[in-house]
Short mmCIF file of C-alpha atoms and ligand atoms in Angstrom, two decimals:
data_model
loop_
_atom_site.label_atom_id
_atom_site.label_comp_id
_atom_site.label_asym_id
_atom_site.label_seq_id
_atom_site.Cartn_x
_atom_site.Cartn_y
_atom_site.Cartn_z
CA MET A 30 -6.19 18.78 -9.89
CA ALA A 31 -7.26 15.42 -11.31
CA ARG A 32 -8.78 13.03 -8.83
CA HIS A 33 -6.60 10.22 -7.62
CA LYS A 34 -7.95 6.72 -7.14
CA VAL A 35 -6.85 4.30 -4.46
CA THR A 36 -8.04 0.71 -4.15
CA VAL A 37 -7.93 -0.88 -0.71
CA ILE A 38 -8.23 -4.67 -0.78
CA GLY A 39 -9.57 -6.15 2.44
CA ALA A 40 -12.42 -4.25 4.08
CA GLY A 41 -11.51 -5.43 7.57
CA ASN A 42 -10.04 -3.37 10.39
CA VAL A 43 -6.88 -2.14 8.66
CA GLY A 44 -8.47 -1.75 5.22
CA ALA A 45 -11.59 0.13 6.31
CA THR A 46 -9.63 2.44 8.62
CA THR A 47 -7.12 3.18 5.85
CA ALA A 48 -9.99 3.89 3.44
CA GLN A 49 -11.56 6.24 5.98
CA ARG A 50 -8.33 8.18 6.47
CA ILE A 51 -7.70 8.56 2.73
CA ALA A 52 -11.26 9.67 1.96
CA GLU A 53 -11.62 11.99 4.94
CA ALA A 54 -8.35 13.72 4.04
CA GLY A 55 -9.81 14.24 0.55
CA LEU A 56 -6.68 12.58 -0.81
CA ALA A 57 -8.33 10.28 -3.35
CA ASP A 58 -11.46 8.42 -4.35
CA VAL A 59 -11.40 5.04 -2.65
CA VAL A 60 -12.63 1.62 -3.78
CA LEU A 61 -12.86 -0.97 -1.01
CA VAL A 62 -12.67 -4.61 -2.10
CA ASP A 63 -13.35 -7.75 -0.11
CA ILE A 64 -14.18 -11.38 -0.80
CA VAL A 65 -17.16 -11.22 1.58
CA GLU A 66 -20.27 -10.07 -0.24
CA GLY A 67 -21.86 -6.94 1.16
CA LEU A 68 -19.04 -6.11 3.57
CA PRO A 69 -17.13 -3.64 1.35
CA GLN A 70 -20.40 -2.26 -0.06
CA GLY A 71 -21.79 -1.70 3.44
CA LYS A 72 -18.65 -0.07 4.81
CA GLY A 73 -18.25 1.95 1.61
CA LEU A 74 -21.81 3.27 1.86
CA ASP A 75 -21.44 4.03 5.55
CA LEU A 76 -18.22 5.96 4.90
CA ALA A 77 -19.81 7.82 1.97
CA GLU A 78 -22.67 8.86 4.25
CA ALA A 79 -20.17 10.34 6.69
CA ALA A 80 -18.78 12.63 3.97
CA PRO A 81 -21.36 15.45 4.29
CA VAL A 82 -20.72 15.63 8.03
CA VAL A 83 -16.94 15.38 7.79
CA GLY A 84 -16.95 17.70 4.79
CA HIS A 85 -15.08 16.01 1.95
CA ASP A 86 -15.93 15.15 -1.65
CA ALA A 87 -13.93 11.98 -2.12
CA ARG A 88 -16.04 9.20 -3.61
CA ILE A 89 -15.92 5.99 -1.67
CA SER A 90 -17.51 2.70 -2.63
CA GLY A 91 -17.23 -1.02 -1.99
CA THR A 92 -17.22 -3.96 -4.39
CA ASN A 93 -16.40 -7.63 -4.88
CA ASP A 94 -15.52 -7.01 -8.53
CA TYR A 95 -11.98 -6.03 -9.56
CA ALA A 96 -13.29 -4.33 -12.70
CA ASP A 97 -14.35 -1.47 -10.39
CA THR A 98 -10.74 -0.98 -9.30
CA ALA A 99 -9.50 -0.21 -12.84
CA GLY A 100 -7.08 2.66 -13.24
CA SER A 101 -6.07 2.98 -9.59
CA ASP A 102 -2.95 5.01 -8.78
CA ILE A 103 -2.30 2.94 -5.68
CA VAL A 104 -3.49 -0.48 -4.56
CA VAL A 105 -3.24 -1.21 -0.83
CA VAL A 106 -3.32 -4.91 0.06
CA THR A 107 -4.67 -5.70 3.54
CA SER A 108 -6.62 -8.87 2.72
CA GLY A 109 -5.76 -11.90 4.74
CA LEU A 110 -6.13 -13.36 8.16
CA ALA A 111 -5.12 -11.27 11.16
CA ARG A 112 -2.94 -12.66 13.89
CA GLN A 113 -4.66 -14.27 16.88
CA PRO A 114 -3.11 -14.47 20.37
CA GLY A 115 -0.32 -17.04 20.50
CA MET A 116 -0.05 -17.03 16.72
CA SER A 117 3.16 -15.71 15.20
CA ARG A 118 3.17 -13.67 12.01
CA ASP A 119 4.89 -16.64 10.42
CA ASP A 120 1.97 -18.98 11.14
CA LEU A 121 0.01 -16.91 8.70
CA LEU A 122 2.47 -17.53 5.89
CA ALA A 123 0.86 -20.13 3.65
CA LYS A 124 -2.71 -18.97 4.13
CA ASN A 125 -2.01 -15.32 3.41
CA ALA A 126 0.38 -16.08 0.53
CA GLY A 127 -2.51 -17.67 -1.37
CA ILE A 128 -4.79 -14.72 -0.66
CA VAL A 129 -2.20 -12.08 -1.58
CA ARG A 130 -1.26 -13.90 -4.79
CA SER A 131 -4.85 -14.05 -5.98
CA VAL A 132 -5.82 -10.46 -5.12
CA VAL A 133 -2.62 -8.96 -6.55
CA GLU A 134 -3.00 -10.86 -9.84
CA GLN A 135 -6.49 -9.45 -10.27
CA ALA A 136 -5.69 -5.91 -9.12
CA ALA A 137 -2.51 -5.65 -11.21
CA LYS A 138 -4.42 -6.65 -14.33
CA HIS A 139 -6.85 -3.76 -13.90
CA SER A 140 -4.30 -1.18 -12.68
CA PRO A 141 -1.05 -2.06 -14.47
CA ASP A 142 0.58 1.28 -13.65
CA SER A 143 -0.30 1.37 -9.96
CA VAL A 144 1.97 1.37 -6.94
CA LEU A 145 1.31 -1.62 -4.66
CA ILE A 146 1.49 -1.15 -0.91
CA VAL A 147 1.42 -4.48 0.92
CA VAL A 148 0.21 -4.53 4.53
CA THR A 149 -0.74 -8.20 4.97
CA ASN A 150 1.56 -10.21 7.26
CA PRO A 151 4.05 -11.76 7.34
CA LEU A 152 4.91 -8.56 5.60
CA ASP A 153 8.27 -9.09 3.92
CA ALA A 154 7.32 -12.51 2.57
CA MET A 155 3.98 -11.16 1.28
CA CYS A 156 5.92 -8.48 -0.63
CA HIS A 157 7.77 -11.24 -2.49
CA VAL A 158 4.43 -12.82 -3.39
CA ALA A 159 3.07 -9.45 -4.58
CA LEU A 160 6.16 -8.71 -6.68
CA GLN A 161 5.87 -12.05 -8.40
CA ALA A 162 2.10 -11.98 -8.85
CA SER A 163 2.09 -8.44 -10.27
CA GLY A 164 5.21 -8.58 -12.43
CA PHE A 165 5.75 -4.93 -11.40
CA PRO A 166 9.24 -3.43 -11.09
CA ARG A 167 10.59 -3.13 -7.55
CA GLU A 168 9.92 0.62 -7.52
CA ARG A 169 6.18 -0.09 -7.43
CA VAL A 170 6.00 -2.85 -4.81
CA LEU A 171 6.37 -1.53 -1.27
CA GLY A 172 5.71 -3.04 2.13
CA MET A 173 4.27 -1.04 5.03
CA ALA A 174 6.11 -1.94 8.20
CA GLY A 175 8.91 0.50 8.97
CA VAL A 176 6.62 3.51 9.35
CA LEU A 177 4.56 1.58 11.89
CA ASP A 178 7.52 0.15 13.76
CA SER A 179 9.13 3.61 13.87
CA ALA A 180 5.86 5.15 15.06
CA ARG A 181 5.77 2.69 17.93
CA PHE A 182 9.38 3.46 18.83
CA ARG A 183 8.60 7.21 18.66
CA THR A 184 5.60 6.73 20.96
CA PHE A 185 7.68 4.96 23.58
CA ILE A 186 10.61 7.43 23.35
CA ALA A 187 8.32 10.46 23.67
CA GLU A 188 6.50 8.90 26.63
CA GLU A 189 9.78 8.02 28.38
CA LEU A 190 11.22 11.52 27.98
CA GLY A 191 7.96 13.43 28.43
CA VAL A 192 8.33 15.25 25.10
CA SER A 193 6.19 15.73 22.01
CA VAL A 194 6.01 12.87 19.55
CA GLU A 195 6.40 15.50 16.86
CA ASP A 196 9.97 16.28 17.91
CA THR A 197 10.78 12.59 18.23
CA HIS A 198 12.16 10.70 15.24
CA ALA A 199 13.06 7.06 15.03
CA PHE A 200 14.48 4.63 12.56
CA VAL A 201 13.64 0.98 12.54
CA LEU A 202 15.20 -1.21 9.86
CA GLY A 203 15.05 -4.87 8.94
CA GLY A 204 12.20 -7.32 8.62
CA HIS A 205 8.80 -6.71 10.23
CA GLY A 206 9.21 -9.35 12.89
CA ASP A 207 10.89 -10.10 16.17
CA THR A 208 14.29 -9.53 14.55
CA MET A 209 13.57 -5.93 13.46
CA VAL A 210 16.41 -3.49 14.08
CA PRO A 211 15.51 -0.31 16.00
CA LEU A 212 18.44 2.03 15.28
CA SER A 213 18.79 4.07 18.45
CA ARG A 214 21.87 5.92 17.23
CA TYR A 215 19.72 7.45 14.48
CA SER A 216 16.67 7.93 16.69
CA THR A 217 16.49 11.46 18.01
CA VAL A 218 14.63 14.05 20.03
CA ALA A 219 15.07 17.50 18.46
CA GLY A 220 18.10 16.12 16.62
CA VAL A 221 19.81 14.66 19.71
CA PRO A 222 20.33 10.86 19.56
CA ILE A 223 18.41 9.08 22.32
CA THR A 224 21.64 7.26 23.21
CA GLU A 225 22.75 10.65 24.66
CA LEU A 226 19.46 11.24 26.48
CA LEU A 227 18.80 7.87 28.10
CA PRO A 228 20.92 5.23 29.89
CA PRO A 229 21.70 2.11 27.81
CA ASP A 230 19.31 -0.13 29.77
CA ARG A 231 16.36 2.19 29.09
CA VAL A 232 17.26 2.43 25.40
CA LYS A 233 17.35 -1.35 25.26
CA ALA A 234 13.98 -1.64 27.01
CA LEU A 235 12.37 0.73 24.49
CA GLU A 236 13.92 -1.17 21.58
CA GLU A 237 12.55 -4.42 22.94
CA ARG A 238 9.06 -2.98 23.46
CA THR A 239 9.17 -1.76 19.85
CA ALA A 240 10.12 -5.17 18.46
CA ASN A 241 7.27 -6.65 20.52
CA GLY A 242 4.86 -3.82 19.66
CA GLY A 243 2.46 -5.79 17.48
CA ALA A 244 2.24 -8.68 19.92
CA GLU A 245 1.57 -6.28 22.82
CA VAL A 246 -1.58 -5.02 21.08
CA VAL A 247 -2.66 -8.53 20.04
CA ALA A 248 -2.36 -9.72 23.65
CA LEU A 249 -4.68 -6.92 24.79
CA LEU A 250 -7.24 -7.16 21.99
CA LYS A 251 -7.38 -10.96 22.09
CA THR A 252 -9.54 -11.14 18.95
CA GLY A 253 -7.41 -9.42 16.35
CA SER A 254 -4.38 -7.27 15.73
CA ALA A 255 -3.55 -3.57 15.63
CA PHE A 256 -5.23 -1.40 13.03
CA TYR A 257 -5.29 2.30 13.96
CA ALA A 258 -1.51 2.77 13.81
CA PRO A 259 -1.12 0.45 10.78
CA ALA A 260 -3.79 2.44 8.92
CA ALA A 261 -2.20 5.78 9.85
CA SER A 262 1.18 4.50 8.68
CA THR A 263 -0.24 3.27 5.37
CA PHE A 264 -1.92 6.63 4.89
CA GLU A 265 1.42 8.42 5.31
CA MET A 266 2.95 6.35 2.48
CA VAL A 267 -0.08 6.90 0.21
CA GLU A 268 0.05 10.64 0.80
CA SER A 269 3.77 10.89 0.04
CA ILE A 270 3.26 9.06 -3.26
CA LEU A 271 0.10 10.86 -4.44
CA HIS A 272 1.49 14.29 -3.53
CA ASP A 273 4.97 13.37 -4.77
CA ARG A 274 6.39 14.63 -1.48
CA LYS A 275 9.65 12.64 -1.52
CA ARG A 276 9.25 11.77 2.16
CA VAL A 277 12.06 9.62 3.52
CA LEU A 278 10.21 6.72 5.11
CA PRO A 279 11.27 3.22 6.10
CA CYS A 280 9.55 0.72 3.80
CA ALA A 281 10.10 -2.89 2.83
CA ILE A 282 11.59 -2.95 -0.66
CA LEU A 283 13.43 -5.49 -2.79
CA LEU A 284 17.09 -4.82 -2.07
CA GLN A 285 19.47 -5.14 -5.00
CA GLY A 286 22.80 -4.95 -3.23
CA GLU A 287 21.95 -2.05 -0.91
CA PHE A 288 22.72 -2.69 2.76
CA LYS A 289 24.83 -5.65 1.53
CA THR A 290 21.62 -7.55 0.71
CA ARG A 291 20.28 -8.84 -2.60
CA ASP A 292 16.93 -10.16 -3.89
CA LEU A 293 15.23 -9.84 -0.54
CA PHE A 294 12.46 -7.53 0.75
CA VAL A 295 13.71 -5.87 3.93
CA GLY A 296 12.79 -2.57 5.57
CA VAL A 297 15.11 0.34 4.78
CA PRO A 298 14.66 4.11 4.43
CA VAL A 299 13.57 5.13 0.94
CA VAL A 300 12.40 8.26 -0.86
CA LEU A 301 8.68 7.95 -1.68
CA GLY A 302 7.30 9.97 -4.58
CA ALA A 303 5.02 9.75 -7.60
CA ALA A 304 7.06 6.90 -9.09
CA GLY A 305 6.84 4.89 -5.87
CA MET A 306 10.22 4.02 -4.38
CA GLU A 307 12.43 6.61 -6.05
CA ARG A 308 15.69 6.07 -4.19
CA VAL A 309 17.13 3.89 -1.48
CA PHE A 310 18.44 6.11 1.27
CA GLU A 311 21.57 4.26 2.31
CA ILE A 312 23.08 5.01 5.69
CA GLU A 313 26.26 3.85 7.38
CA LEU A 314 25.78 0.96 9.78
CA THR A 315 28.25 -0.07 12.46
CA ASP A 316 29.43 -3.69 12.36
CA GLU A 317 27.04 -4.50 15.18
CA GLU A 318 24.08 -2.85 13.40
CA GLN A 319 24.93 -4.59 10.12
CA ALA A 320 25.07 -7.91 11.96
CA ALA A 321 21.59 -7.28 13.42
CA PHE A 322 20.36 -6.28 9.96
CA ASP A 323 21.84 -9.46 8.48
CA ARG A 324 20.13 -11.59 11.16
CA SER A 325 16.83 -9.93 10.34
CA ALA A 326 17.37 -10.44 6.61
CA ALA A 327 18.19 -14.11 7.27
CA ALA A 328 14.85 -14.52 9.09
CA VAL A 329 13.04 -13.05 6.06
CA SER A 330 15.03 -15.27 3.73
CA GLU A 331 13.99 -18.34 5.71
CA LEU A 332 10.31 -17.45 5.33
CA VAL A 333 10.66 -16.73 1.63
CA ALA A 334 12.30 -20.13 1.18
CA LYS A 335 9.26 -21.74 2.84
CA LEU A 336 7.07 -20.12 0.18
CA GLY A 337 8.83 -22.25 -2.42
N1 APR B 405 -9.93 -11.29 -1.17
C1 APR B 405 -10.36 -10.14 -0.61
N2 APR B 405 -10.48 -9.98 0.72
C2 APR B 405 -10.16 -11.02 1.51
C3 APR B 405 -9.69 -12.25 0.97
C4 APR B 405 -9.58 -12.36 -0.43
N3 APR B 405 -9.15 -13.48 -1.01
N4 APR B 405 -9.45 -13.07 2.02
C5 APR B 405 -9.73 -12.40 3.14
N5 APR B 405 -10.17 -11.16 2.84
C6 APR B 405 -10.62 -10.10 3.75
C7 APR B 405 -11.47 -10.63 4.89
O1 APR B 405 -12.79 -10.92 4.44
C8 APR B 405 -11.41 -9.46 5.87
O2 APR B 405 -12.50 -8.57 5.69
O3 APR B 405 -9.54 -9.46 4.39
C9 APR B 405 -10.09 -8.76 5.53
C10 APR B 405 -9.10 -8.78 6.66
O4 APR B 405 -9.59 -8.00 7.69
P1 APR B 405 -9.39 -8.32 9.25
O5 APR B 405 -9.66 -9.74 9.48
O6 APR B 405 -10.13 -7.28 10.01
O7 APR B 405 -7.81 -8.14 9.47
P2 APR B 405 -7.02 -6.76 9.70
O8 APR B 405 -6.92 -6.49 11.15
O9 APR B 405 -7.57 -5.72 8.81
O10 APR B 405 -5.55 -7.18 9.21
C11 APR B 405 -5.30 -7.44 7.83
O11 APR B 405 -3.07 -6.61 7.89
O12 APR B 405 -1.77 -5.87 9.64
C12 APR B 405 -2.05 -6.93 8.81
O13 APR B 405 -1.52 -8.86 10.16
C13 APR B 405 -2.57 -8.13 9.58
O14 APR B 405 -2.37 -9.64 7.75
C14 APR B 405 -3.28 -8.87 8.50
C15 APR B 405 -3.84 -7.75 7.62
#
């Protein structure tokens, strides 16, 4: 099998952990890029030196030069500022928009056929920037948020019911912010909706903890934001694309009429395969769920408008 190549831009917490997961799974060769000189090279070398112990043959290196990223199958964008305590994802908007625009322009030039996975926050707005800066079709510009938000919901459901996370599935739709829409009716343990397993007030508490999941970690860490679960979630998307697995995963994509929404990046379930987003997986929403989805979409729309 030909070797795959994945570029990870931003050699910080999320980027380096994502690079480690991809390399250690032997999924692809990884190029780490950062604006700070020496940082991606140092982390790349350190990760390469772990390979004999871990037992994989993926090549991993770091660079400040986009020429080294040429021909990547996937480009993961994590560069930007992380959220500090008391700072909302939206505060990051202008600063990170500039960073994402510049890195995507350079990466897209060297890997014109790649799939872009955006991780930098505020996520949905950064996807708009990446779509514009790359000129890629919507199938190849995806935002990582739903997998993470669903993973958090799954963690809390499994803990509450004392069951394995593996038998726990969850769906979280909408923007990656306080208005996200955890869909409890479609969240299940061994196929049984949690609305049949837990009283309404407990379901609501778990939904609220999910929507606040990022901030909960930020408040504990004090000097940065979550990275283990974001990296694991990004890895799951990368793996589904490189192995053409057609996993059904919630991702931020540019909606073109699906879920009654147009020209806006919002999180919805999609089929992820070699071509990137291969199909939007539309599901029926109740009026109440659609209203929550619309509120979340409106919050994204407001941010996008601020981008100008
Ligand atoms: N080009 C390349 N790298 C850049 C640039 C740029 N123009 N600007 C900043 N970076 C790098 C920083 O040097 C840093 O190494 O991006 C990296 C970000 O790493 P961290 O500060 O550790 O942030 P991290 O926790 O990884 O989060 C990155 O992902 O989950 C989101 O909200 C989070 O937007 C944030 C992003």
